[in-house]
């Protein structure tokens, strides 16, 4: 494992040094140093229905030094590359914010800062990920740990054995880098994986030991799941053949979270390959549920303008073209209401654990 | 129950003075602070009107003194009683008229004339006197002398509020140090405050719009402020005109018909109105089915109404416009430049226009920026900026200064037509930020002046100009022109700065990029060589020479910007056209400035810069085609103010005399 890691390090470090070579070579030939960066936008993304993935197209944008509009970004790109290379050499991981602080300084003889806010450095790291075809983990940049897992699964983390069935109701905090070199899955006996949007509902299920009763893994990303959570779900799905079910709020954002888990996101389309779970199923809350589960109308929330616009956008996405999905979204629009998972508590505190999910699983009531 | 007889016993005449005693807010005496300003204003207005009519360059002194009732001296901001003394070098007033001028309401020379002047009704100074009398019981003291050979007369007058007649308390001949002029002293209850709508602000603004006036101001603190004369020429004297038929109301027409000296209606129309020829008068009579020979006194009721309506639909030439005297672009520029610190100044005079039969002229001016000293300041900031900090874009809003017949208007800004026009102008088009429905933001002073024989104020206290469409339209047009010039200036400056930045950022970033490359390569890079290579590419791609030019270092004046001044750290690029009569406007328009005057902007601004007037330093630096007129006009660029400290750090190539006649440039 350590060897694989070292090898990867070597490749990434070489790629980063290669950027300096681009500048030097261009300077020698009196050319404008330029990088080509694949575009990360809806216009450069396409849905591959066969694979069920969002894939990135070939459109690239040039970033040249001697262009007034790009000069600063070019300079910033070099600084970030330098910082990332430093991480490789020292074999450390760091956060996005630390990269920002590491590369921030006031340019000599001026009052201009290399970076003014983190908003400037974050996209550059993503630029480097795509243009160097290196994963963020390979660049040694981690996000915050913002996911939890509980269930019959055993990890090996830095040599420690972590049995997620013996971690009480708090579970194990999912690290942001879960590549095999960093996190080993030693054993998994679960039958399926339930990815819950909200931490509160994950807590409910964990507290009620839902996972023990139904022999499943409970995973949450506290909202839009971060890379670590998505990647871990994908690994469990791939390596242990666990079916994945997604439980989200019934609103356009919930639908989108599901679609990101399933097909990948527009921004990180280049990572769909190793993150997306095309077979993931949408278990709820569906816009049909309020009627089916007799939720009173008064626990709904009126869709606001943003919700409506977003829902209409979703209707146009290629990956929401299945008739069932069109019907699902349109049903929400006609009702004019959205429902939170928490609203189930209106019937009973344990309604989710004891009635809703059991019935859903029994009836195989999910969307693909 | 009250009988009609009893009621009748109570009904009696109300004198004007009594009416105004009760309604003094109508005249601008609502509160002590405003009252103090109104008193100063009325006295100064009278002085300036008198001087200008007599053809004397006004020299006015305003003195505010605190009157203490007890023993202990009071701070100016705490004082409640003031003595106002206004002295001028005007023609003086003949002895017999003094009591009535100062102590009889609605007595004056201006009301019955269709002529542009500051005062209009003849209430001002007597109302101020009456206010003083009401609040302190003190009479108005007047000294006046009509010439070196005449004796100076001293009067103390009060007003009999019941009869609206003057009461003379004191009348004697005295020795006076001035050979000619008038001095008025009022003692009033008031409040002295600085800042917005203060006496200080009013005098400052007066000085901006009247650069031909020398103003001395002694503040209650005992300070002496000088507003020197920066424009040595009297505005052309406005002529008196007869009313225009369009501007007359039905009732007024009836009265004129009764009062006329003409024997026939046709004769009346031709003689008592302007722009009505005998032929036109006959034609109007015919359309109104009146015999041209009818006696005017016999035209009544139905016939008069038909005549009135006929007049309204008859095509009549616009009134003559030589009755108004605009300030003029050059004078506005010189006034703004003298009083306001900035980087860019411009002035626009519109051709005369007409509302309700009254001719008027709108003038606008603009001063933008913080002055060259301020503008260069941020570049010296050396403290690294933390997140969330930026280089201090201020959100200060523009200041609007409004004038009617050269008098500053300080109150009721939002009710004023000028202010509304400023708001409705889309300043964003000219590179200035502006939130919806707000004033434009930025270090900017917007000057608007309306000159007319009759300015339509919204009230007697003359605080806001009423909203006539014709007026609004003219103001908007003037503001747009000023805005366009500002836009040109800002874009030009921006372009120069961005060219400069272009090379600058490359210089800065090359260091960073090379350092990063060097670290990536493990510190074994020939950094100097790489830097040199990159610098070469940078300068070949951005054109170093052009940048210098764009920055104005090789000498570019404010081309394409008529009536404007640009001030930079290097000096002043000013150009003032020697204006010939613009052939476009009406032949009688008196907008022409005498051709021999040289631009003199040599006054201390903000009391800091002092430059001696010396027309000799004016050099001709270029000839350019003036827009619109097609004729060649000479442009003059005044030598940058070579003040002691303002000496440029770099030697400015622009000033070399060898660069005299530059080739004519065509503008796009």
GROMACS .gro file of N, CA, C and O in nm, chain A residues 16-17 19-21 23-24 26-33 65-68 71-75 78-79 81-83 85 89 97 100-101 104-114 116-118, chain B residues 378-389 391 498 501-502 505-522 525-526 529-530 533-542:
model
  384
   16UNK      N    1   0.324   1.829  -1.177
   16UNK     CA    2   0.328   1.966  -1.127
   16UNK      C    3   0.455   2.038  -1.174
   16UNK      O    4   0.451   2.153  -1.216
   17UNK      N    5   0.566   1.966  -1.168
   17UNK     CA    6   0.691   2.025  -1.214
   17UNK      C    7   0.682   2.056  -1.364
   17UNK      O    8   0.735   2.156  -1.413
   19UNK      N    9   0.457   2.187  -1.515
   19UNK     CA   10   0.400   2.320  -1.539
   19UNK      C   11   0.509   2.425  -1.547
   19UNK      O   12   0.499   2.519  -1.626
   20UNK      N   13   0.609   2.410  -1.462
   20UNK     CA   14   0.721   2.504  -1.469
   20UNK      C   15   0.791   2.491  -1.604
   20UNK      O   16   0.831   2.591  -1.665
   21UNK      N   17   0.798   2.367  -1.654
   21UNK     CA   18   0.864   2.347  -1.783
   21UNK      C   19   0.791   2.418  -1.895
   21UNK      O   20   0.854   2.469  -1.988
   23UNK      N   21   0.634   2.697  -1.876
   23UNK     CA   22   0.671   2.838  -1.872
   23UNK      C   23   0.812   2.858  -1.929
   23UNK      O   24   0.835   2.947  -2.012
   24UNK      N   25   0.903   2.774  -1.886
   24UNK     CA   26   1.042   2.791  -1.929
   24UNK      C   27   1.054   2.772  -2.081
   24UNK      O   28   1.117   2.853  -2.149
   26UNK      N   29   0.822   2.810  -2.309
   26UNK     CA   30   0.759   2.921  -2.381
   26UNK      C   31   0.850   3.043  -2.379
   26UNK      O   32   0.865   3.113  -2.480
   27UNK      N   33   0.911   3.069  -2.264
   27UNK     CA   34   0.997   3.186  -2.252
   27UNK      C   35   1.115   3.176  -2.349
   27UNK      O   36   1.153   3.276  -2.412
   28UNK      N   37   1.167   3.057  -2.363
   28UNK     CA   38   1.283   3.041  -2.452
   28UNK      C   39   1.245   3.068  -2.597
   28UNK      O   40   1.323   3.123  -2.673
   29UNK      N   41   1.123   3.031  -2.632
   29UNK     CA   42   1.082   3.052  -2.771
   29UNK      C   43   1.008   3.184  -2.789
   29UNK      O   44   0.942   3.207  -2.890
   30UNK      N   45   1.014   3.268  -2.685
   30UNK     CA   46   0.946   3.399  -2.689
   30UNK      C   47   0.798   3.384  -2.717
   30UNK      O   48   0.739   3.462  -2.791
   31UNK      N   49   0.738   3.282  -2.662
   31UNK     CA   50   0.594   3.260  -2.679
   31UNK      C   51   0.524   3.291  -2.546
   31UNK      O   52   0.585   3.291  -2.441
   32UNK      N   53   0.396   3.314  -2.558
   32UNK     CA   54   0.316   3.339  -2.439
   32UNK      C   55   0.289   3.206  -2.367
   32UNK      O   56   0.230   3.116  -2.426
   33UNK      N   57   0.336   3.187  -2.244
   33UNK     CA   58   0.311   3.060  -2.175
   33UNK      C   59   0.161   3.037  -2.157
   33UNK      O   60   0.090   3.127  -2.113
   65UNK      N   61  -0.043   3.373  -1.989
   65UNK     CA   62   0.015   3.469  -1.897
   65UNK      C   63  -0.003   3.612  -1.947
   65UNK      O   64  -0.051   3.699  -1.877
   66UNK      N   65   0.033   3.636  -2.073
   66UNK     CA   66   0.037   3.775  -2.120
   66UNK      C   67  -0.095   3.819  -2.180
   66UNK      O   68  -0.105   3.862  -2.294
   67UNK      N   69  -0.195   3.805  -2.098
   67UNK     CA   70  -0.329   3.850  -2.135
   67UNK      C   71  -0.381   3.918  -2.011
   67UNK      O   72  -0.385   3.858  -1.903
   68UNK      N   73  -0.418   4.046  -2.023
   68UNK     CA   74  -0.450   4.123  -1.903
   68UNK      C   75  -0.555   4.053  -1.818
   68UNK      O   76  -0.550   4.052  -1.696
   71UNK      N   77  -0.374   3.716  -1.662
   71UNK     CA   78  -0.240   3.718  -1.603
   71UNK      C   79  -0.242   3.681  -1.456
   71UNK      O   80  -0.162   3.599  -1.409
   72UNK      N   81  -0.338   3.739  -1.384
   72UNK     CA   82  -0.339   3.713  -1.241
   72UNK      C   83  -0.371   3.566  -1.213
   72UNK      O   84  -0.306   3.502  -1.132
   73UNK      N   85  -0.467   3.514  -1.287
   73UNK     CA   86  -0.503   3.373  -1.268
   73UNK      C   87  -0.386   3.282  -1.302
   73UNK      O   88  -0.364   3.182  -1.235
   74UNK      N   89  -0.314   3.320  -1.405
   74UNK     CA   90  -0.199   3.240  -1.444
   74UNK      C   91  -0.098   3.237  -1.331
   74UNK      O   92  -0.048   3.132  -1.291
   75UNK      N   93  -0.072   3.356  -1.278
   75UNK     CA   94   0.024   3.366  -1.168
   75UNK      C   95  -0.025   3.282  -1.049
   75UNK      O   96   0.051   3.208  -0.988
   78UNK      N   97   0.030   2.914  -1.095
   78UNK     CA   98   0.167   2.873  -1.067
   78UNK      C   99   0.193   2.862  -0.917
   78UNK      O  100   0.261   2.771  -0.870
   79UNK      N  101   0.138   2.958  -0.842
   79UNK     CA  102   0.159   2.955  -0.697
   79UNK      C  103   0.095   2.832  -0.634
   79UNK      O  104   0.155   2.766  -0.548
   81UNK      N  105   0.026   2.550  -0.788
   81UNK     CA  106   0.102   2.433  -0.831
   81UNK      C  107   0.225   2.415  -0.743
   81UNK      O  108   0.258   2.303  -0.701
   82UNK      N  109   0.289   2.526  -0.714
   82UNK     CA  110   0.408   2.521  -0.629
   82UNK      C  111   0.375   2.466  -0.491
   82UNK      O  112   0.443   2.379  -0.438
   83UNK      N  113   0.262   2.517  -0.434
   83UNK     CA  114   0.223   2.471  -0.301
   83UNK      C  115   0.189   2.323  -0.302
   83UNK      O  116   0.223   2.249  -0.209
   85UNK      N  117   0.306   2.096  -0.504
   85UNK     CA  118   0.429   2.021  -0.518
   85UNK      C  119   0.500   2.009  -0.383
   85UNK      O  120   0.557   1.904  -0.349
   89UNK      N  121   0.613   1.663  -0.183
   89UNK     CA  122   0.748   1.635  -0.131
   89UNK      C  123   0.745   1.601   0.016
   89UNK      O  124   0.812   1.510   0.062
   97UNK      N  125  -0.849   2.558   0.255
   97UNK     CA  126  -0.825   2.686   0.320
   97UNK      C  127  -0.678   2.704   0.351
   97UNK      O  128  -0.626   2.814   0.341
  100UNK      N  129  -0.501   2.817   0.055
  100UNK     CA  130  -0.523   2.960   0.035
  100UNK      C  131  -0.428   3.042   0.120
  100UNK      O  132  -0.362   3.134   0.071
  101UNK      N  133  -0.416   3.007   0.247
  101UNK     CA  134  -0.326   3.084   0.334
  101UNK      C  135  -0.181   3.066   0.294
  101UNK      O  136  -0.101   3.158   0.303
  104UNK      N  137  -0.105   3.287  -0.006
  104UNK     CA  138  -0.140   3.429   0.000
  104UNK      C  139  -0.023   3.512   0.051
  104UNK      O  140   0.032   3.484   0.157
  105UNK      N  141   0.015   3.610  -0.026
  105UNK     CA  142   0.108   3.711   0.025
  105UNK      C  143   0.094   3.838  -0.059
  105UNK      O  144   0.033   3.835  -0.166
  106UNK      N  145   0.148   3.943  -0.008
  106UNK     CA  146   0.141   4.068  -0.083
  106UNK      C  147   0.258   4.072  -0.181
  106UNK      O  148   0.371   4.043  -0.144
  107UNK      N  149   0.228   4.101  -0.304
  107UNK     CA  150   0.333   4.102  -0.406
  107UNK      C  151   0.429   4.217  -0.376
  107UNK      O  152   0.386   4.328  -0.342
  108UNK      N  153   0.553   4.188  -0.391
  108UNK     CA  154   0.655   4.285  -0.358
  108UNK      C  155   0.636   4.417  -0.431
  108UNK      O  156   0.594   4.420  -0.546
  109UNK      N  157   0.664   4.526  -0.362
  109UNK     CA  158   0.653   4.661  -0.418
  109UNK      C  159   0.513   4.694  -0.465
  109UNK      O  160   0.495   4.764  -0.564
  110UNK      N  161   0.414   4.640  -0.402
  110UNK     CA  162   0.278   4.674  -0.441
  110UNK      C  163   0.189   4.656  -0.320
  110UNK      O  164   0.234   4.614  -0.214
  111UNK      N  165   0.062   4.690  -0.339
  111UNK     CA  166  -0.031   4.663  -0.230
  111UNK      C  167  -0.131   4.561  -0.277
  111UNK      O  168  -0.246   4.557  -0.236
  112UNK      N  169  -0.089   4.480  -0.372
  112UNK     CA  170  -0.179   4.380  -0.426
  112UNK      C  171  -0.147   4.245  -0.364
  112UNK      O  172  -0.030   4.206  -0.354
  113UNK      N  173  -0.253   4.174  -0.324
  113UNK     CA  174  -0.234   4.040  -0.269
  113UNK      C  175  -0.244   3.937  -0.379
  113UNK      O  176  -0.319   3.955  -0.474
  114UNK      N  177  -0.169   3.827  -0.363
  114UNK     CA  178  -0.178   3.722  -0.464
  114UNK      C  179  -0.319   3.667  -0.469
  114UNK      O  180  -0.373   3.642  -0.575
  116UNK      N  181  -0.712   3.733  -0.280
  116UNK     CA  182  -0.788   3.814  -0.186
  116UNK      C  183  -0.880   3.729  -0.100
  116UNK      O  184  -0.896   3.755   0.018
  117UNK      N  185  -0.941   3.629  -0.160
  117UNK     CA  186  -1.026   3.540  -0.081
  117UNK      C  187  -1.004   3.397  -0.126
  117UNK      O  188  -0.943   3.372  -0.230
  118UNK      N  189  -1.057   3.307  -0.045
  118UNK     CA  190  -1.042   3.166  -0.078
  118UNK      C  191  -1.118   3.132  -0.206
  118UNK      O  192  -1.085   3.035  -0.274
  746UNK      N  193  -0.381   5.695  -0.226
  746UNK     CA  194  -0.390   5.551  -0.200
  746UNK      C  195  -0.270   5.472  -0.250
  746UNK      O  196  -0.240   5.366  -0.197
  747UNK      N  197  -0.199   5.528  -0.349
  747UNK     CA  198  -0.085   5.455  -0.401
  747UNK      C  199   0.028   5.444  -0.301
  747UNK      O  200   0.119   5.365  -0.317
  748UNK      N  201   0.022   5.525  -0.198
  748UNK     CA  202   0.130   5.520  -0.101
  748UNK      C  203   0.101   5.423   0.012
  748UNK      O  204   0.187   5.396   0.094
  749UNK      N  205  -0.023   5.372   0.014
  749UNK     CA  206  -0.058   5.279   0.120
  749UNK      C  207   0.030   5.156   0.113
  749UNK      O  208   0.047   5.098   0.008
  750UNK      N  209   0.089   5.119   0.224
  750UNK     CA  210   0.185   5.010   0.219
  750UNK      C  211   0.144   4.894   0.309
  750UNK      O  212   0.208   4.791   0.311
  751UNK      N  213   0.039   4.912   0.385
  751UNK     CA  214  -0.005   4.805   0.473
  751UNK      C  215  -0.070   4.696   0.389
  751UNK      O  216  -0.155   4.725   0.306
  752UNK      N  217  -0.028   4.569   0.407
  752UNK     CA  218  -0.091   4.463   0.329
  752UNK      C  219  -0.240   4.456   0.361
  752UNK      O  220  -0.280   4.474   0.475
  753UNK      N  221  -0.320   4.432   0.262
  753UNK     CA  222  -0.464   4.430   0.282
  753UNK      C  223  -0.509   4.294   0.331
  753UNK      O  224  -0.468   4.191   0.277
  754UNK      N  225  -0.594   4.293   0.434
  754UNK     CA  226  -0.649   4.168   0.483
  754UNK      C  227  -0.772   4.133   0.402
  754UNK      O  228  -0.822   4.215   0.326
  755UNK      N  229  -0.818   4.011   0.421
  755UNK     CA  230  -0.936   3.966   0.347
  755UNK      C  231  -1.055   4.055   0.382
  755UNK      O  232  -1.076   4.090   0.497
  756UNK      N  233  -1.132   4.092   0.280
  756UNK     CA  234  -1.250   4.174   0.306
  756UNK      C  235  -1.219   4.322   0.297
  756UNK      O  236  -1.308   4.403   0.281
  757UNK      N  237  -1.093   4.358   0.307
  757UNK     CA  238  -1.055   4.498   0.290
  757UNK      C  239  -1.036   4.525   0.143
  757UNK      O  240  -0.990   4.439   0.069
  759UNK      N  241  -0.951   4.869  -0.155
  759UNK     CA  242  -0.880   4.996  -0.159
  759UNK      C  243  -0.973   5.116  -0.146
  759UNK      O  244  -0.957   5.218  -0.211
  866UNK      N  245  -0.538   5.154  -1.730
  866UNK     CA  246  -0.535   5.010  -1.753
  866UNK      C  247  -0.416   4.973  -1.841
  866UNK      O  248  -0.357   4.867  -1.823
  869UNK      N  249  -0.152   4.964  -1.601
  869UNK     CA  250  -0.164   4.848  -1.518
  869UNK      C  251  -0.118   4.724  -1.592
  869UNK      O  252  -0.059   4.635  -1.536
  870UNK      N  253  -0.149   4.723  -1.721
  870UNK     CA  254  -0.116   4.608  -1.800
  870UNK      C  255   0.032   4.574  -1.788
  870UNK      O  256   0.070   4.462  -1.760
  873UNK      N  257   0.120   4.496  -1.408
  873UNK     CA  258   0.089   4.366  -1.352
  873UNK      C  259   0.185   4.261  -1.405
  873UNK      O  260   0.226   4.173  -1.331
  874UNK      N  261   0.224   4.275  -1.531
  874UNK     CA  262   0.318   4.176  -1.582
  874UNK      C  263   0.449   4.185  -1.505
  874UNK      O  264   0.506   4.085  -1.466
  875UNK      N  265   0.492   4.309  -1.483
  875UNK     CA  266   0.616   4.326  -1.407
  875UNK      C  267   0.604   4.259  -1.272
  875UNK      O  268   0.696   4.190  -1.226
  876UNK      N  269   0.489   4.280  -1.209
  876UNK     CA  270   0.469   4.224  -1.076
  876UNK      C  271   0.461   4.072  -1.080
  876UNK      O  272   0.525   4.002  -1.002
  877UNK      N  273   0.380   4.024  -1.175
  877UNK     CA  274   0.352   3.881  -1.175
  877UNK      C  275   0.471   3.799  -1.223
  877UNK      O  276   0.487   3.684  -1.184
  878UNK      N  277   0.552   3.859  -1.309
  878UNK     CA  278   0.669   3.784  -1.357
  878UNK      C  279   0.754   3.737  -1.240
  878UNK      O  280   0.794   3.621  -1.232
  879UNK      N  281   0.772   3.827  -1.143
  879UNK     CA  282   0.849   3.791  -1.024
  879UNK      C  283   0.791   3.666  -0.958
  879UNK      O  284   0.862   3.571  -0.925
  880UNK      N  285   0.658   3.671  -0.941
  880UNK     CA  286   0.590   3.562  -0.872
  880UNK      C  287   0.601   3.432  -0.950
  880UNK      O  288   0.630   3.326  -0.894
  881UNK      N  289   0.575   3.442  -1.080
  881UNK     CA  290   0.575   3.320  -1.163
  881UNK      C  291   0.715   3.259  -1.166
  881UNK      O  292   0.732   3.138  -1.151
  882UNK      N  293   0.814   3.344  -1.181
  882UNK     CA  294   0.951   3.293  -1.188
  882UNK      C  295   0.989   3.228  -1.056
  882UNK      O  296   1.048   3.119  -1.053
  883UNK      N  297   0.949   3.291  -0.945
  883UNK     CA  298   0.982   3.233  -0.815
  883UNK      C  299   0.916   3.097  -0.799
  883UNK      O  300   0.978   3.002  -0.750
  884UNK      N  301   0.789   3.088  -0.842
  884UNK     CA  302   0.717   2.960  -0.830
  884UNK      C  303   0.784   2.854  -0.916
  884UNK      O  304   0.804   2.741  -0.871
  885UNK      N  305   0.821   2.891  -1.039
  885UNK     CA  306   0.888   2.795  -1.128
  885UNK      C  307   1.018   2.748  -1.066
  885UNK      O  308   1.050   2.629  -1.068
  886UNK      N  309   1.088   2.842  -1.008
  886UNK     CA  310   1.217   2.809  -0.949
  886UNK      C  311   1.201   2.709  -0.836
  886UNK      O  312   1.275   2.611  -0.825
  887UNK      N  313   1.100   2.731  -0.753
  887UNK     CA  314   1.076   2.638  -0.642
  887UNK      C  315   1.035   2.501  -0.696
  887UNK      O  316   1.079   2.398  -0.649
  888UNK      N  317   0.950   2.502  -0.801
  888UNK     CA  318   0.905   2.375  -0.859
  888UNK      C  319   1.023   2.298  -0.913
  888UNK      O  320   1.029   2.176  -0.905
  889UNK      N  321   1.117   2.370  -0.970
  889UNK     CA  322   1.234   2.304  -1.029
  889UNK      C  323   1.343   2.277  -0.925
  889UNK      O  324   1.457   2.251  -0.960
  890UNK      N  325   1.305   2.294  -0.801
  890UNK     CA  326   1.400   2.261  -0.695
  890UNK      C  327   1.507   2.366  -0.675
  890UNK      O  328   1.612   2.338  -0.617
  893UNK      N  329   1.706   2.710  -1.100
  893UNK     CA  330   1.672   2.775  -1.226
  893UNK      C  331   1.753   2.902  -1.244
  893UNK      O  332   1.776   2.976  -1.150
  894UNK      N  333   1.798   2.929  -1.366
  894UNK     CA  334   1.861   3.059  -1.391
  894UNK      C  335   1.752   3.167  -1.395
  894UNK      O  336   1.701   3.203  -1.501
  897UNK      N  337   1.766   3.500  -1.613
  897UNK     CA  338   1.750   3.480  -1.756
  897UNK      C  339   1.602   3.465  -1.790
  897UNK      O  340   1.550   3.527  -1.884
  898UNK      N  341   1.533   3.382  -1.709
  898UNK     CA  342   1.391   3.358  -1.734
  898UNK      C  343   1.312   3.489  -1.723
  898UNK      O  344   1.227   3.521  -1.805
  901UNK      N  345   1.363   3.704  -2.025
  901UNK     CA  346   1.288   3.654  -2.140
  901UNK      C  347   1.140   3.693  -2.130
  901UNK      O  348   1.079   3.739  -2.227
  902UNK      N  349   1.087   3.677  -2.009
  902UNK     CA  350   0.946   3.708  -1.992
  902UNK      C  351   0.919   3.857  -2.007
  902UNK      O  352   0.819   3.898  -2.067
  903UNK      N  353   1.008   3.939  -1.953
  903UNK     CA  354   0.991   4.084  -1.966
  903UNK      C  355   0.988   4.125  -2.112
  903UNK      O  356   0.912   4.212  -2.153
  904UNK      N  357   1.072   4.060  -2.189
  904UNK     CA  358   1.079   4.091  -2.331
  904UNK      C  359   0.945   4.062  -2.397
  904UNK      O  360   0.891   4.144  -2.471
  905UNK      N  361   0.890   3.945  -2.365
  905UNK     CA  362   0.760   3.911  -2.423
  905UNK      C  363   0.655   4.013  -2.379
  905UNK      O  364   0.574   4.061  -2.459
  906UNK      N  365   0.662   4.049  -2.250
  906UNK     CA  366   0.563   4.143  -2.195
  906UNK      C  367   0.564   4.274  -2.272
  906UNK      O  368   0.460   4.323  -2.315
  907UNK      N  369   0.684   4.330  -2.291
  907UNK     CA  370   0.685   4.462  -2.353
  907UNK      C  371   0.652   4.453  -2.502
  907UNK      O  372   0.595   4.545  -2.559
  908UNK      N  373   0.685   4.340  -2.565
  908UNK     CA  374   0.650   4.329  -2.706
  908UNK      C  375   0.500   4.313  -2.723
  908UNK      O  376   0.443   4.345  -2.826
  909UNK      N  377   0.436   4.262  -2.620
  909UNK     CA  378   0.291   4.237  -2.633
  909UNK      C  379   0.207   4.356  -2.591
  909UNK      O  380   0.091   4.364  -2.622
  910UNK      N  381   0.263   4.446  -2.512
  910UNK     CA  382   0.178   4.555  -2.464
  910UNK      C  383   0.217   4.692  -2.518
  910UNK      O  384   0.141   4.787  -2.505
   0.00000   0.00000   0.00000
